Coordinates of C-alpha atoms in Angstrom, one line a residue:
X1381 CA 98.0 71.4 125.4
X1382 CA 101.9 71.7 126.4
X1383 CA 102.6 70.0 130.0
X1384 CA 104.8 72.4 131.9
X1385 CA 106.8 71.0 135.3
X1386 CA 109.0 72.5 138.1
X1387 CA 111.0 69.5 138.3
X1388 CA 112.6 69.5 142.2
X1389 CA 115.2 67.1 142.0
X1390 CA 118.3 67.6 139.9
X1391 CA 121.8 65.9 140.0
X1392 CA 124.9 68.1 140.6
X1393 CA 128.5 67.8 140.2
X1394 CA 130.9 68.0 143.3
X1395 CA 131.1 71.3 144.8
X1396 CA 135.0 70.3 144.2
X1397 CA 134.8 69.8 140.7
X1398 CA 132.9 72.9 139.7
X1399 CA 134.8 74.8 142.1
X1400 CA 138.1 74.0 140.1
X1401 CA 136.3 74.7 137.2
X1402 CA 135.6 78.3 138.1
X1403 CA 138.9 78.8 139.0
X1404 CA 140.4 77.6 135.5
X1405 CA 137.9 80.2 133.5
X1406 CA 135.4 80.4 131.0
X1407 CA 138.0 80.3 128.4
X1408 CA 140.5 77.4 129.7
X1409 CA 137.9 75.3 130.3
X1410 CA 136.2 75.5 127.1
X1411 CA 139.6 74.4 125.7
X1412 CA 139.8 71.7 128.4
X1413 CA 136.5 70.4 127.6
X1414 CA 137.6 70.2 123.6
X1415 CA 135.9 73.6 122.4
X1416 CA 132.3 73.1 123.4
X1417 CA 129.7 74.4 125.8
X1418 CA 130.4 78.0 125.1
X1419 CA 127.0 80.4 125.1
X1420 CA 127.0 82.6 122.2
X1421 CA 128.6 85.8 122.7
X1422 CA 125.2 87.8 123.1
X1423 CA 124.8 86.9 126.4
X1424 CA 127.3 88.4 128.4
X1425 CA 128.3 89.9 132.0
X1426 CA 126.7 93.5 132.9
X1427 CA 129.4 93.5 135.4
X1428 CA 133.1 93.5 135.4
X1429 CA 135.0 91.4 137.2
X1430 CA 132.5 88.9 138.5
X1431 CA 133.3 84.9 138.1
X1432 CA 131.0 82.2 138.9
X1433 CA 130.5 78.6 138.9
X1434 CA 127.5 76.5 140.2
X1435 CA 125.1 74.0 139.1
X1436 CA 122.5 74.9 136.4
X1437 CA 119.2 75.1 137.8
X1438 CA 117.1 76.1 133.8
X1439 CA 113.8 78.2 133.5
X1440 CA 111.9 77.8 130.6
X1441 CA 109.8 81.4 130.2
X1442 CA 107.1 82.9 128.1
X1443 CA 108.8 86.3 126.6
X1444 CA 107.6 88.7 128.6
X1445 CA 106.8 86.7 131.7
X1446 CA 108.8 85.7 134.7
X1447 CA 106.4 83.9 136.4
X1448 CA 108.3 80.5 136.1
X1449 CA 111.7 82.5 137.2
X1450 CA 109.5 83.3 140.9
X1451 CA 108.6 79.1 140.3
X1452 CA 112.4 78.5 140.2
X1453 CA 113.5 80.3 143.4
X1454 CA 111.9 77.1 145.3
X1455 CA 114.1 74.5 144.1
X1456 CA 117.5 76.6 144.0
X1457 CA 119.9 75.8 146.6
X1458 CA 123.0 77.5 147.6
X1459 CA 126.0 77.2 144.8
X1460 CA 123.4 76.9 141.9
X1461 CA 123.4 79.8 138.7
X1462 CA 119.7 79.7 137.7
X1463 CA 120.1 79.5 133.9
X1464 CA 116.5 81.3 131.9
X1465 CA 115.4 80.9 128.4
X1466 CA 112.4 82.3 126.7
X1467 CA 110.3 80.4 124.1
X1468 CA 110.7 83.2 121.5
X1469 CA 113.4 86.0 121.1
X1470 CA 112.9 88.5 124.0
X1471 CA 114.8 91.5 125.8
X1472 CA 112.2 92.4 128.3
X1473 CA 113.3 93.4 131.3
X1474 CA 112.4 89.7 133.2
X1475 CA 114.7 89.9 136.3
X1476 CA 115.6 92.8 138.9
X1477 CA 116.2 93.8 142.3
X1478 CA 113.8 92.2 144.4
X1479 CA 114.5 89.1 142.6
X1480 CA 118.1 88.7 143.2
X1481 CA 117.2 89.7 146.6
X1482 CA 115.0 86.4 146.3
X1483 CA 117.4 83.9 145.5
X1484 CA 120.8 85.7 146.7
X1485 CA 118.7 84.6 150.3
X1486 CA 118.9 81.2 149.3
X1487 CA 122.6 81.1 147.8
X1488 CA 122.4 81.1 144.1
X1489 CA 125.0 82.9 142.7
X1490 CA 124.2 84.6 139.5
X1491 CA 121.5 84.5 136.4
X1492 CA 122.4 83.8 133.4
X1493 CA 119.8 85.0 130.8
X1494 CA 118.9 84.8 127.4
X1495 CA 116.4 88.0 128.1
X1496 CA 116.6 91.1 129.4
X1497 CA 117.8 92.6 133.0
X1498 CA 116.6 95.6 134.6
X1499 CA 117.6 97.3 137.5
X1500 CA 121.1 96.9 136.7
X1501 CA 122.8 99.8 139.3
X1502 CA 121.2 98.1 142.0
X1503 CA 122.3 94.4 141.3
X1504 CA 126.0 95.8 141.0
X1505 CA 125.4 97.7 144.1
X1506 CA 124.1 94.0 145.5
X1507 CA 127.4 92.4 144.3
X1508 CA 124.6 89.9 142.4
X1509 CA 126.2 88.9 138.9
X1510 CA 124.1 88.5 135.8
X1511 CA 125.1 87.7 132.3
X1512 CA 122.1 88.7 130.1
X1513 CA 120.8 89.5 126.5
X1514 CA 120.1 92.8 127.2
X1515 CA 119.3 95.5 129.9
X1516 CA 115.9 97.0 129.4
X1517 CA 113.1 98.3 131.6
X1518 CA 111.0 97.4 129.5
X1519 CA 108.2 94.9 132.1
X1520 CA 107.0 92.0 132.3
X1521 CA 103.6 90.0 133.5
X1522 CA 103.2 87.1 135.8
X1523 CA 100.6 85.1 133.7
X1524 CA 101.8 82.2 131.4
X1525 CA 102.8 78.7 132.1
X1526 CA 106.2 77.5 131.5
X1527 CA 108.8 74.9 133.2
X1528 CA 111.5 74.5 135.5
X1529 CA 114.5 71.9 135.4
X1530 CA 114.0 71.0 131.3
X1531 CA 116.7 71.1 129.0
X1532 CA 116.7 75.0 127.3
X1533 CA 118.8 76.7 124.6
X1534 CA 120.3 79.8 125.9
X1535 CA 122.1 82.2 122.8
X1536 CA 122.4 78.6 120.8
X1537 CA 123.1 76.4 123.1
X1538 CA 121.3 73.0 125.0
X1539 CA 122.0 73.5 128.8
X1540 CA 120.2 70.8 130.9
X1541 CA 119.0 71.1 134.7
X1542 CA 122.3 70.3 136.9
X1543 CA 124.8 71.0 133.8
X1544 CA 128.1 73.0 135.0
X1545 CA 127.9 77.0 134.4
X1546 CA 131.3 78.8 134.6
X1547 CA 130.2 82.5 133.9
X1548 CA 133.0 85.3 133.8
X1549 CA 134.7 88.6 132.1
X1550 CA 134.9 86.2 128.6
X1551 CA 131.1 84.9 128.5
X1552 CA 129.4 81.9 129.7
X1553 CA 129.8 78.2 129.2
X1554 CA 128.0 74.9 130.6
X1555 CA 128.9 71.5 130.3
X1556 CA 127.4 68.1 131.4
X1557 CA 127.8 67.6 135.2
X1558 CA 129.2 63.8 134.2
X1559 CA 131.9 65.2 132.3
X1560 CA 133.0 67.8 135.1
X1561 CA 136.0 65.9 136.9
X1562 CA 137.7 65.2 133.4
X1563 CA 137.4 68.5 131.9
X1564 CA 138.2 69.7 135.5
X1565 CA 141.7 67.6 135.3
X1566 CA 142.6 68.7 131.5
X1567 CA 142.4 72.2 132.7
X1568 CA 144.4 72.2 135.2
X1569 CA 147.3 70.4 132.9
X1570 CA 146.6 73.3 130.3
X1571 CA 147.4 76.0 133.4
X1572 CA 150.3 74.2 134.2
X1573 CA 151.6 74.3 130.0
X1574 CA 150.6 77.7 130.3
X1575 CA 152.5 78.9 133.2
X1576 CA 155.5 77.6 132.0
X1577 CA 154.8 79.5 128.3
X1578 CA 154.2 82.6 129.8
X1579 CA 157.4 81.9 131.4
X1580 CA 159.3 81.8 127.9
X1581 CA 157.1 84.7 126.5
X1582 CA 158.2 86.3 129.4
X1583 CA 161.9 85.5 128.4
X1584 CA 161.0 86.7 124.8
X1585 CA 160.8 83.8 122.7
X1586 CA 158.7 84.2 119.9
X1587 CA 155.6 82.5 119.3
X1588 CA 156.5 81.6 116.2
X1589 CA 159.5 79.6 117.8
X1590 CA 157.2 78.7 120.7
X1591 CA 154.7 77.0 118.7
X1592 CA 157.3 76.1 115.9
X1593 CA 155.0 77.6 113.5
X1594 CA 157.9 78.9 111.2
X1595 CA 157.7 75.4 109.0
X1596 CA 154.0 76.0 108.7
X1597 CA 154.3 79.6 107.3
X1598 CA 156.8 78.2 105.3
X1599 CA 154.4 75.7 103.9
X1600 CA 151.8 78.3 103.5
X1601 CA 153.9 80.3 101.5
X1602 CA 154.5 83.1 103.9
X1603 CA 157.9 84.4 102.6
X1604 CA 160.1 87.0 104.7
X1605 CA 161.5 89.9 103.3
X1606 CA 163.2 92.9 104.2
X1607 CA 161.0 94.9 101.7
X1608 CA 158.5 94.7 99.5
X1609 CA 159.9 94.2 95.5

């Protein structure tokens, strides 16, 4: 038989770091960090608006069963995004009301869940953010045995206990807590690039110019004409 563990201690980036991180976005940090960490696109916000950033604290679940989510509230401390995974494909409804009520006492800031959600009005209402699979009422039981703080793929991807989750309007994305105060420093160069191209965009240069992407049309054979012949 399976050993299953809530695992208590787990290592977490600077509240700085992560706090930066969040501020960049999903998107610019997942060009910071070179194109990785992104959650695939099934998971996403049931709210609009809502951007987060925190310490993954992971739940590995049966489908169907949130026992091991109720596990998890214990060892959540304020700033973390408590990050669930199911050992097969689910979209039961594993996480309401009275659970965010649970760990929005303790300070976590969101869920992000490769499962179901129910209860949705009310955790808008509650201001708690969730990025999810699905929302379904479909229920759940309290019965099986499962882990907390283990590394578990969420829509395709390994996150690991402590990992960085920045969660917003664009989707979800966690990267190693070790790799935080780089990725958190390449961002903010790419915001300052970017200002200054919105600037010009703003001025109406082209992209093409921009970028100087006319040679590679060019070479592409992309040929400009004032009709078709």
């Amino acid at each position: 038989m399976a050993s299953h563990y809530v695992v208590r201690t787990v290592h977490r980036a600077a509240a700085e770091v992560i706090e930066a991180l969040r501020q960049a976005g999903v998107a610019t940090v997942h060009e910071a960090a070179g194109r990785v960490g992104l959650l695939g696109p099934d998971v996403r916000a049931r709210q609009a608006g809502a951007a987060i950033g925190g310490s993954a604290i992971t739940v590995s679940c049966h489908p169907g069963d949130n026992l091991m989510i109720h596990a998890a509230v214990e060892v959540c401390r304020a700033g973390d995004v408590l990050v669930v995974a199911t050992t097969s494909p689910s979209t039961d409804g594993m996480f309401g009301d009275l659970l965010a009520t649970s760990l929005a006492a303790r300070g976590v800031l969101g869920l992000v869940i490769d499962a179901g959600v129910r209860d949705i009005a009310t955790l808008r209402g509650m201001g708690f953010p969730v990025w999810s699979r699905a929302v379904h009422a479909q229920g759940t039981v309290k019965a099986s045995p499962g882990s907390v703080n283990v590394p578990v793929v969420v829509a395709g991807h390994l996150v690991s206990p402590g990992d960085i989750v920045v969660a917003d309007d664009d989707g979800v994305l966690a990267i190693p807590a070790a790799t935080g105060p780089a990725v958190a420093a390449a961002a903010a160069q790419r915001l300052a690039a970017e200002t200054a191209k919105r600037e010009q965009l703003a001025g109406g240069t082209l992209g093409v110019d921009l970028y100087n992407l006319r040679p590679l049309l060019e070479s592409l054979g992309v040929r400009y004409v004032d009709q078709l012949p």
